[in-house]
Amino acid sequence: MNTPFEEIERERLPTLYEVLIQRTSTPVDLWTFYTYLSQYPYAINYLDFWIDLMAHTRLCKDYVLMVRQSLIEEGEGHEDIQSVTTSVLMNTLMEGEDASRTPTSGGDGPNRVSKILEEWRRSNGNEMDISNGNLSHLMDDFLESREQTGKPYLSTRQLLKNAMHLVRTYIESDSKSDRYLTNIPESLRQELIRDVLHDGKYDPELFHELKDIIYQFLEIDCFPKFLSQVALHNLHDEISNWRFHKIARDNINSDTEYQYNGGHTPFSNYTVLSRIIFGLCWLGIGFWIGYTLIFLNYSRAIRVVTVVPFAVGMYYVVCGLYQVDIIYTWFGVTQRIMYGEMKERQDIVLEDADKIPWILCVFGGRHRLLRIQHAFINRLLLRRGLWCTLIVAAATACLTVIFSCVPGKRL
């Protein structure tokens, strides 16, 4: 039985949001979108920030869920604790309010949180005063005391450090980071610097306005170009490689190795131009054979042999101009827009390559090909391949008839 997303893939192209939450399949998955944007340094900075912000948001949610679960276990039998929502709990921890004060949106839940922490503080001899804005620090100590072996431990200090990393990497200064985000409002930039670096806030909601700006930029300026490239074509000239991508090099850590493993033929690296040139050469051979047979006054039946070079030549010229390989569309494969990838992804690349028929690997490089798993894109490329087939057939027929039917004259 197909999942809802598989049903959607049969009907239309994906949206940017579906790509960002990794609900799409090749060739419109998040990794392909990321590699596509890697040729535009400023655009890839925006996507990097989005990914890092989503990771920070997940960390905050994990922390709040961990806090909530610990408080439920500590205050079993108190229904008001179990009714505390994660948003209210996060606001309570972020504000670090006096235990005697209760936020208007929190009801009695946050007040009960403070009471449980106060009881725990007294029973453990902790001298930290919860009324001095130390709620978050007291919660860290509370969680650390209840930490179980084998379970990851998060603290507000880690969340704050992560938020500071976001600001210093993407927002603070272009002289301090190559991943600095350009073209964002200066007032928003200064507000984030003040809230995170000076006031020590880490709530993901602080970045909400910037997240909307980035999403609009990716959706309006980048994503339509990406779709037109990967959804309408299965031939791609290889784009900039990680080896020359300074931003990617800066992200390399000791456990990750980047290497270039591109193809060894022009058909792999410059697949569009090489096909056009190769096709023009075959057309030239066809014209040469055709004129030779005409001026040697060979019979029309013999001159029909020009159909072979004309067919091959038109095939490669049309495929190069439309960037759609007809045979690729029959087998449902497409070229990767970039082959040089992280070493940790090589196993995936090789596994995909093993599924590609060897007949398709004559041109374009075997390891640059991958299966199209998106049903709508597969049908779309198949229709474009059919249109290219009609053009090739019509052009080949016209040239063959012309060179076969004109009167011959021996010079």
CSV table of C-alpha atoms in Angstrom, one decimal:
chain,number,residue,atom,x,y,z
A,1,MET,CA,0.0,0.0,0.0
A,2,ASN,CA,1.4,3.4,-1.0
A,3,THR,CA,2.0,6.1,1.5
A,4,PRO,CA,0.4,9.5,1.1
A,5,PHE,CA,3.6,11.0,-0.1
A,6,GLU,CA,4.0,8.3,-2.7
A,7,GLU,CA,0.5,9.1,-4.0
A,8,ILE,CA,1.4,12.8,-4.2
A,9,GLU,CA,4.5,12.0,-6.2
A,10,ARG,CA,2.4,10.4,-8.8
A,11,GLU,CA,0.3,13.6,-9.3
A,12,ARG,CA,2.6,16.6,-9.2
A,13,LEU,CA,6.1,18.0,-8.5
A,14,PRO,CA,7.1,18.5,-4.9
A,15,THR,CA,7.0,21.7,-2.9
A,16,LEU,CA,10.1,23.2,-1.2
A,17,TYR,CA,8.7,22.3,2.2
A,18,GLU,CA,8.4,18.7,1.2
A,19,VAL,CA,12.0,18.7,0.1
A,20,LEU,CA,13.2,20.4,3.2
A,21,ILE,CA,11.5,17.9,5.5
A,22,GLN,CA,13.0,15.0,3.4
A,23,ARG,CA,9.7,13.6,2.1
A,24,THR,CA,10.7,13.4,-1.5
A,25,SER,CA,12.7,10.9,-3.5
A,26,THR,CA,15.4,11.2,-6.2
A,27,PRO,CA,16.1,13.3,-8.1
A,28,VAL,CA,14.3,16.0,-6.1
A,29,ASP,CA,15.6,15.0,-2.6
A,30,LEU,CA,17.2,17.3,-0.1
A,31,TRP,CA,20.8,16.1,-0.9
A,32,THR,CA,20.3,16.8,-4.7
A,33,PHE,CA,18.9,20.3,-3.8
A,34,TYR,CA,21.9,20.9,-1.6
A,35,THR,CA,24.4,19.9,-4.2
A,36,TYR,CA,22.6,22.0,-6.8
A,37,LEU,CA,22.9,25.1,-4.6
A,38,SER,CA,26.6,24.4,-3.9
A,39,GLN,CA,27.4,26.2,-7.1
A,40,TYR,CA,26.0,29.4,-5.6
A,41,PRO,CA,27.9,30.3,-2.4
A,42,TYR,CA,25.4,32.8,-1.1
A,43,ALA,CA,22.4,30.5,-1.7
A,44,ILE,CA,24.1,27.5,0.0
A,45,ASN,CA,24.6,29.7,3.0
A,46,TYR,CA,20.9,30.2,3.3
A,47,LEU,CA,20.2,26.4,3.1
A,48,ASP,CA,23.0,25.7,5.6
A,49,PHE,CA,21.4,28.1,8.0
A,50,TRP,CA,17.9,26.5,7.5
A,51,ILE,CA,19.3,23.0,8.2
A,52,ASP,CA,21.3,24.1,11.3
A,53,LEU,CA,18.3,26.0,12.6
A,54,MET,CA,16.1,22.9,12.2
A,55,ALA,CA,18.7,20.9,14.1
A,56,HIS,CA,18.7,23.5,16.9
A,57,THR,CA,14.9,23.4,17.0
A,58,ARG,CA,14.9,19.6,17.3
A,59,LEU,CA,17.4,19.9,20.2
A,60,CYS,CA,15.2,22.4,22.0
A,61,LYS,CA,12.2,20.1,21.6
A,62,ASP,CA,14.1,17.1,22.8
A,63,TYR,CA,15.3,19.1,25.8
A,64,VAL,CA,11.7,20.2,26.7
A,65,LEU,CA,10.4,16.7,26.3
A,66,MET,CA,13.2,15.4,28.5
A,67,VAL,CA,12.3,18.0,31.1
A,68,ARG,CA,8.6,17.2,30.9
A,69,GLN,CA,9.2,13.5,31.3
A,70,SER,CA,11.5,14.0,34.3
A,71,LEU,CA,9.0,16.3,36.0
A,72,ILE,CA,6.1,13.8,35.4
A,73,GLU,CA,8.2,11.1,37.0
A,74,GLU,CA,9.1,13.4,39.9
A,75,GLY,CA,5.6,14.6,40.4
A,76,GLU,CA,3.6,11.5,39.7
A,77,GLY,CA,0.0,11.9,40.8
A,78,HIS,CA,-0.1,15.6,39.9
A,79,GLU,CA,-2.4,15.9,36.9
A,80,ASP,CA,-1.4,19.6,36.4
A,81,ILE,CA,2.2,18.5,35.7
A,82,GLN,CA,1.1,16.1,33.0
A,83,SER,CA,-1.0,18.8,31.3
A,84,VAL,CA,1.9,21.2,30.9
A,85,THR,CA,2.6,21.7,27.2
A,86,THR,CA,6.1,21.9,25.8
A,87,SER,CA,5.6,25.5,24.7
A,88,VAL,CA,4.6,26.6,28.1
A,89,LEU,CA,7.4,24.7,29.7
A,90,MET,CA,9.9,26.2,27.3
A,91,ASN,CA,8.6,29.7,28.0
A,92,THR,CA,8.9,29.0,31.8
A,93,LEU,CA,12.5,27.9,31.4
A,94,MET,CA,13.5,30.7,29.1
A,95,GLU,CA,12.0,33.4,31.3
A,96,GLY,CA,13.5,32.0,34.5
A,97,GLU,CA,10.7,33.6,36.5
A,98,ASP,CA,10.2,33.8,40.2
A,99,ALA,CA,8.7,30.6,41.6
A,100,SER,CA,5.9,32.6,43.0
A,101,ARG,CA,4.9,34.1,39.7
A,102,THR,CA,2.9,32.2,37.1
A,103,PRO,CA,2.8,33.1,33.4
A,104,THR,CA,-0.7,34.0,32.2
A,105,SER,CA,-0.6,31.3,29.5
A,106,GLY,CA,0.6,28.6,31.8
A,107,GLY,CA,-2.1,28.2,34.3
A,108,ASP,CA,-0.9,26.3,37.4
A,109,GLY,CA,1.4,24.0,35.4
A,110,PRO,CA,4.6,26.2,35.5
A,111,ASN,CA,3.9,27.1,39.1
A,112,ARG,CA,3.9,23.4,39.9
A,113,VAL,CA,7.1,23.0,38.0
A,114,SER,CA,8.7,25.6,40.2
A,115,LYS,CA,7.3,23.9,43.4
A,116,ILE,CA,8.7,20.5,42.4
A,117,LEU,CA,12.1,22.1,41.7
A,118,GLU,CA,12.0,23.9,45.0
A,119,GLU,CA,11.2,20.7,46.9
A,120,TRP,CA,14.0,18.9,45.1
A,121,ARG,CA,16.5,21.8,45.8
A,122,ARG,CA,15.7,21.6,49.5
A,123,SER,CA,15.9,17.8,49.7
A,124,ASN,CA,19.3,17.9,48.0
A,125,GLY,CA,20.8,20.8,49.9
A,126,ASN,CA,21.1,22.9,46.7
A,127,GLU,CA,21.7,26.6,47.7
A,128,MET,CA,20.6,28.1,44.4
A,129,ASP,CA,17.8,30.5,44.8
A,130,ILE,CA,15.0,29.9,42.3
A,131,SER,CA,13.7,33.4,42.7
A,132,ASN,CA,16.8,35.0,41.2
A,133,GLY,CA,16.2,33.9,37.6
A,134,ASN,CA,18.0,30.6,38.1
A,135,LEU,CA,15.2,28.3,37.0
A,136,SER,CA,17.1,27.0,33.9
A,137,HIS,CA,20.3,26.3,35.8
A,138,LEU,CA,18.4,24.6,38.6
A,139,MET,CA,16.6,22.5,36.0
A,140,ASP,CA,20.0,21.5,34.5
A,141,ASP,CA,21.2,20.3,37.9
A,142,PHE,CA,17.9,18.5,38.4
A,143,LEU,CA,18.2,16.7,35.1
A,144,GLU,CA,21.8,15.8,35.6
A,145,SER,CA,21.0,14.3,39.0
A,146,ARG,CA,18.3,12.1,37.3
A,147,GLU,CA,20.5,11.2,34.3
A,148,GLN,CA,20.4,7.5,33.4
A,149,THR,CA,23.3,5.6,32.0
A,150,GLY,CA,23.2,5.4,28.2
A,151,LYS,CA,20.7,8.2,27.7
A,152,PRO,CA,21.9,11.5,26.1
A,153,TYR,CA,21.9,14.5,28.4
A,154,LEU,CA,21.1,18.0,27.2
A,155,SER,CA,21.4,21.2,29.1
A,156,THR,CA,20.4,24.8,28.6
A,157,ARG,CA,24.1,25.7,28.3
A,158,GLN,CA,24.4,23.4,25.3
A,159,LEU,CA,21.3,25.0,23.7
A,160,LEU,CA,22.7,28.5,24.3
A,161,LYS,CA,26.0,27.5,22.8
A,162,ASN,CA,24.3,26.1,19.8
A,163,ALA,CA,22.3,29.3,19.3
A,164,MET,CA,25.4,31.4,19.7
A,165,HIS,CA,27.1,29.3,17.0
A,166,LEU,CA,24.2,30.1,14.7
A,167,VAL,CA,24.5,33.8,15.3
A,168,ARG,CA,28.3,33.9,15.0
A,169,THR,CA,28.4,31.7,11.9
A,170,TYR,CA,25.6,33.3,9.9
A,171,ILE,CA,24.6,36.6,11.3
A,172,GLU,CA,27.3,38.5,13.3
A,173,SER,CA,30.0,39.5,10.7
A,174,ASP,CA,31.1,38.6,7.2
A,175,SER,CA,34.8,39.0,8.3
A,176,LYS,CA,34.4,36.2,10.9
A,177,SER,CA,32.6,33.6,8.8
A,178,ASP,CA,32.4,32.7,5.1
A,179,ARG,CA,28.8,31.5,5.7
A,180,TYR,CA,27.6,35.0,6.6
A,181,LEU,CA,24.0,35.7,5.4
A,182,THR,CA,23.7,38.7,3.1
A,183,ASN,CA,20.7,40.8,2.3
A,184,ILE,CA,18.8,40.4,5.6
A,185,PRO,CA,17.4,43.5,7.4
A,186,GLU,CA,20.1,45.1,9.6
A,187,SER,CA,17.6,45.7,12.4
A,188,LEU,CA,16.8,42.0,12.5
A,189,ARG,CA,20.5,41.2,12.5
A,190,GLN,CA,21.2,43.5,15.4
A,191,GLU,CA,18.2,42.2,17.3
A,192,LEU,CA,19.4,38.6,17.1
A,193,ILE,CA,22.9,39.5,18.1
A,194,ARG,CA,21.5,41.3,21.2
A,195,ASP,CA,19.1,38.6,22.2
A,196,VAL,CA,21.5,35.7,21.8
A,197,LEU,CA,25.0,36.9,22.4
A,198,HIS,CA,24.2,39.6,25.0
A,199,ASP,CA,21.0,38.4,26.7
A,200,GLY,CA,21.8,34.7,26.5
A,201,LYS,CA,18.5,33.6,24.8
A,202,TYR,CA,18.3,30.4,22.8
A,203,ASP,CA,14.6,30.0,22.0
A,204,PRO,CA,14.1,28.9,18.3
A,205,GLU,CA,11.3,31.4,18.0
A,206,LEU,CA,13.9,34.2,18.0
A,207,PHE,CA,14.8,33.1,14.5
A,208,HIS,CA,11.3,32.9,13.2
A,209,GLU,CA,11.3,36.1,11.1
A,210,LEU,CA,14.7,35.2,9.6
A,211,LYS,CA,13.5,31.7,8.9
A,212,ASP,CA,10.6,33.1,6.9
A,213,ILE,CA,12.9,35.4,4.9
A,214,ILE,CA,15.1,32.5,4.0
A,215,TYR,CA,12.3,30.2,3.1
A,216,GLN,CA,10.8,32.9,0.7
A,217,PHE,CA,14.3,33.3,-0.9
A,218,LEU,CA,14.7,29.6,-1.4
A,219,GLU,CA,11.1,29.2,-2.6
A,220,ILE,CA,11.0,32.1,-5.1
A,221,ASP,CA,14.5,32.4,-6.4
A,222,CYS,CA,16.2,29.0,-6.0
A,223,PHE,CA,13.7,26.2,-6.0
A,224,PRO,CA,12.0,26.9,-9.4
A,225,LYS,CA,15.4,26.8,-11.1
A,226,PHE,CA,16.2,23.6,-9.3
A,227,LEU,CA,13.0,21.9,-10.5
A,228,SER,CA,13.4,23.1,-14.1
A,229,GLN,CA,16.9,21.6,-14.1
A,230,VAL,CA,16.3,18.2,-12.5
A,231,ALA,CA,12.6,17.6,-13.5
A,232,LEU,CA,12.8,18.5,-17.2
A,233,HIS,CA,16.3,17.2,-18.0
A,234,ASN,CA,18.2,14.0,-17.4
A,235,LEU,CA,21.5,15.3,-18.8
A,236,HIS,CA,23.5,17.6,-16.6
A,237,ASP,CA,27.0,19.2,-17.0
A,238,GLU,CA,28.8,18.5,-13.8
A,239,ILE,CA,28.6,21.5,-11.5
A,240,SER,CA,31.3,22.9,-9.1
A,241,ASN,CA,33.0,20.2,-7.1
A,242,TRP,CA,33.5,20.1,-3.3
A,243,ARG,CA,37.2,20.2,-4.0
A,244,PHE,CA,36.8,23.8,-5.1
A,245,HIS,CA,33.9,24.7,-2.8
A,246,LYS,CA,35.5,26.7,0.0
A,247,ILE,CA,32.4,26.6,2.2
A,248,ALA,CA,32.2,22.9,2.1
A,249,ARG,CA,35.9,22.6,2.8
A,250,ASP,CA,35.4,24.7,6.0
A,251,ASN,CA,32.8,22.2,7.1
A,252,ILE,CA,35.1,19.2,6.8
A,253,ASN,CA,35.9,17.6,10.2
A,254,SER,CA,38.4,15.0,11.1
A,255,ASP,CA,35.9,12.1,10.5
A,256,THR,CA,34.7,13.3,7.0
A,257,GLU,CA,36.7,13.0,3.8
A,258,TYR,CA,35.8,14.7,0.6
A,259,GLN,CA,37.3,13.5,-2.7
A,260,TYR,CA,36.8,14.0,-6.4
A,261,ASN,CA,35.8,10.9,-8.4
A,262,GLY,CA,34.5,12.4,-11.6
A,263,GLY,CA,34.2,10.6,-14.9
A,264,HIS,CA,37.1,10.1,-17.2
A,265,THR,CA,35.4,11.1,-20.5
A,266,PRO,CA,34.1,14.4,-21.8
A,267,PHE,CA,30.7,12.7,-22.1
A,268,SER,CA,30.7,12.4,-18.3
A,269,ASN,CA,31.9,15.9,-17.3
A,270,TYR,CA,30.6,18.0,-20.2
A,271,THR,CA,27.8,15.8,-21.3
A,272,VAL,CA,25.6,18.4,-23.1
A,273,LEU,CA,28.4,20.1,-25.2
A,274,SER,CA,30.1,16.8,-25.9
A,275,ARG,CA,26.9,15.3,-27.3
A,276,ILE,CA,26.2,18.2,-29.6
A,277,ILE,CA,29.8,18.1,-30.9
A,278,PHE,CA,29.7,14.3,-31.3
A,279,GLY,CA,26.3,14.6,-33.1
A,280,LEU,CA,27.6,17.4,-35.5
A,281,CYS,CA,30.5,15.2,-36.4
A,282,TRP,CA,28.2,12.3,-37.3
A,283,LEU,CA,26.0,14.8,-39.3
A,284,GLY,CA,29.2,15.9,-41.1
A,285,ILE,CA,30.0,12.3,-42.0
A,286,GLY,CA,26.5,11.8,-43.2
A,287,PHE,CA,26.7,14.9,-45.5
A,288,TRP,CA,30.1,13.7,-46.8
A,289,ILE,CA,28.8,10.2,-47.6
A,290,GLY,CA,25.6,11.7,-49.1
A,291,TYR,CA,27.5,14.2,-51.4
A,292,THR,CA,30.1,11.5,-52.4
A,293,LEU,CA,27.4,9.0,-53.4
A,294,ILE,CA,25.5,11.7,-55.3
A,295,PHE,CA,28.5,13.0,-57.3
A,296,LEU,CA,29.6,9.4,-58.0
A,297,ASN,CA,26.1,8.8,-59.4
A,298,TYR,CA,25.3,5.8,-57.1
A,299,SER,CA,21.8,4.5,-57.2
A,300,ARG,CA,19.1,5.8,-54.8
A,301,ALA,CA,18.9,2.5,-53.1
A,302,ILE,CA,22.6,2.7,-52.1
A,303,ARG,CA,22.3,6.3,-51.0
A,304,VAL,CA,19.8,5.3,-48.3
A,305,VAL,CA,22.8,4.2,-46.2
A,306,THR,CA,23.1,7.8,-45.1
A,307,VAL,CA,20.2,7.1,-42.7
A,308,VAL,CA,22.7,5.7,-40.2
A,309,PRO,CA,25.0,8.7,-39.7
A,310,PHE,CA,22.0,11.1,-40.0
A,311,ALA,CA,20.1,9.1,-37.3
A,312,VAL,CA,23.1,9.0,-34.9
A,313,GLY,CA,24.0,12.6,-35.5
A,314,MET,CA,20.4,13.9,-35.0
A,315,TYR,CA,20.0,11.7,-31.9
A,316,TYR,CA,23.0,13.3,-30.1
A,317,VAL,CA,22.3,16.9,-31.3
A,318,VAL,CA,18.7,16.8,-30.3
A,319,CYS,CA,19.5,15.1,-26.9
A,320,GLY,CA,22.2,17.7,-26.3
A,321,LEU,CA,20.0,20.7,-27.2
A,322,TYR,CA,17.0,19.4,-25.1
A,323,GLN,CA,19.3,18.0,-22.4
A,324,VAL,CA,17.2,14.8,-22.5
A,325,ASP,CA,18.7,11.5,-23.4
A,326,ILE,CA,16.1,9.4,-25.1
A,327,ILE,CA,17.5,6.0,-24.0
A,328,TYR,CA,17.8,7.2,-20.4
A,329,THR,CA,14.1,8.0,-20.4
A,330,TRP,CA,13.3,4.5,-21.4
A,331,PHE,CA,15.2,3.0,-18.5
A,332,GLY,CA,14.1,5.7,-16.0
A,333,VAL,CA,17.6,7.0,-15.1
A,334,THR,CA,19.1,10.5,-14.9
A,335,GLN,CA,22.5,12.0,-14.4
A,336,ARG,CA,23.7,13.3,-11.0
A,337,ILE,CA,24.3,17.1,-11.1
A,338,MET,CA,27.5,16.5,-9.2
A,339,TYR,CA,29.5,13.3,-8.8
A,340,GLY,CA,32.4,14.4,-6.5
A,341,GLU,CA,30.8,13.7,-3.1
A,342,MET,CA,31.7,12.8,0.5
A,343,LYS,CA,33.5,9.6,1.0
A,344,GLU,CA,30.8,8.5,3.5
A,345,ARG,CA,28.2,8.6,0.6
A,346,GLN,CA,30.3,6.5,-1.8
A,347,ASP,CA,28.6,3.3,-0.7
A,348,ILE,CA,25.2,4.8,-1.7
A,349,VAL,CA,26.6,6.0,-5.1
A,350,LEU,CA,28.1,2.6,-5.9
A,351,GLU,CA,25.0,0.7,-4.8
A,352,ASP,CA,22.9,2.9,-7.2
A,353,ALA,CA,25.4,2.4,-10.0
A,354,ASP,CA,25.2,-1.4,-9.7
A,355,LYS,CA,21.5,-1.1,-10.6
A,356,ILE,CA,22.2,0.7,-13.9
A,357,PRO,CA,22.3,-1.4,-17.1
A,358,TRP,CA,25.8,-1.4,-18.6
A,359,ILE,CA,24.3,-0.4,-22.0
A,360,LEU,CA,23.7,3.1,-20.6
A,361,CYS,CA,27.2,3.6,-19.3
A,362,VAL,CA,28.9,4.0,-22.8
A,363,PHE,CA,28.4,7.8,-22.4
A,364,GLY,CA,27.9,9.8,-19.3
A,365,GLY,CA,29.8,7.7,-16.8
A,366,ARG,CA,28.3,4.8,-14.9
A,367,HIS,CA,28.6,6.4,-11.5
A,368,ARG,CA,26.9,9.6,-12.6
A,369,LEU,CA,23.7,7.7,-13.3
A,370,LEU,CA,20.9,7.1,-10.8
A,371,ARG,CA,17.4,5.7,-10.8
A,372,ILE,CA,14.5,8.2,-10.9
A,373,GLN,CA,12.2,7.3,-8.0
A,374,HIS,CA,9.8,10.2,-8.3
A,375,ALA,CA,6.9,8.8,-10.4
A,376,PHE,CA,5.7,12.2,-11.8
A,377,ILE,CA,9.2,13.2,-12.9
A,378,ASN,CA,9.7,9.8,-14.5
A,379,ARG,CA,6.5,10.2,-16.6
A,380,LEU,CA,7.4,13.8,-17.4
A,381,LEU,CA,10.9,12.9,-18.8
A,382,LEU,CA,9.4,9.9,-20.7
A,383,ARG,CA,7.0,12.3,-22.5
A,384,ARG,CA,9.9,14.7,-23.3
A,385,GLY,CA,11.9,11.7,-24.5
A,386,LEU,CA,9.0,10.8,-26.8
A,387,TRP,CA,8.9,14.3,-28.2
A,388,CYS,CA,12.7,14.2,-28.8
A,389,THR,CA,12.3,10.8,-30.6
A,390,LEU,CA,9.7,12.3,-33.0
A,391,ILE,CA,12.1,15.2,-33.8
A,392,VAL,CA,15.0,12.8,-34.4
A,393,ALA,CA,12.8,10.6,-36.6
A,394,ALA,CA,11.4,13.5,-38.6
A,395,ALA,CA,14.8,15.2,-39.2
A,396,THR,CA,16.5,11.9,-40.1
A,397,ALA,CA,13.8,11.0,-42.5
A,398,CYS,CA,14.0,14.4,-44.2
A,399,LEU,CA,17.7,14.3,-44.6
A,400,THR,CA,17.7,10.7,-45.9
A,401,VAL,CA,15.0,11.4,-48.4
A,402,ILE,CA,16.7,14.6,-49.7
A,403,PHE,CA,20.1,12.8,-50.2
A,404,SER,CA,18.4,9.7,-51.7
A,405,CYS,CA,16.0,11.4,-54.1
A,406,VAL,CA,18.1,14.1,-55.7
A,407,PRO,CA,19.4,13.2,-59.2
A,408,GLY,CA,23.0,11.9,-59.2
A,409,LYS,CA,25.7,13.2,-61.5
A,410,ARG,CA,29.2,11.8,-61.8
A,411,LEU,CA,31.8,14.5,-61.8
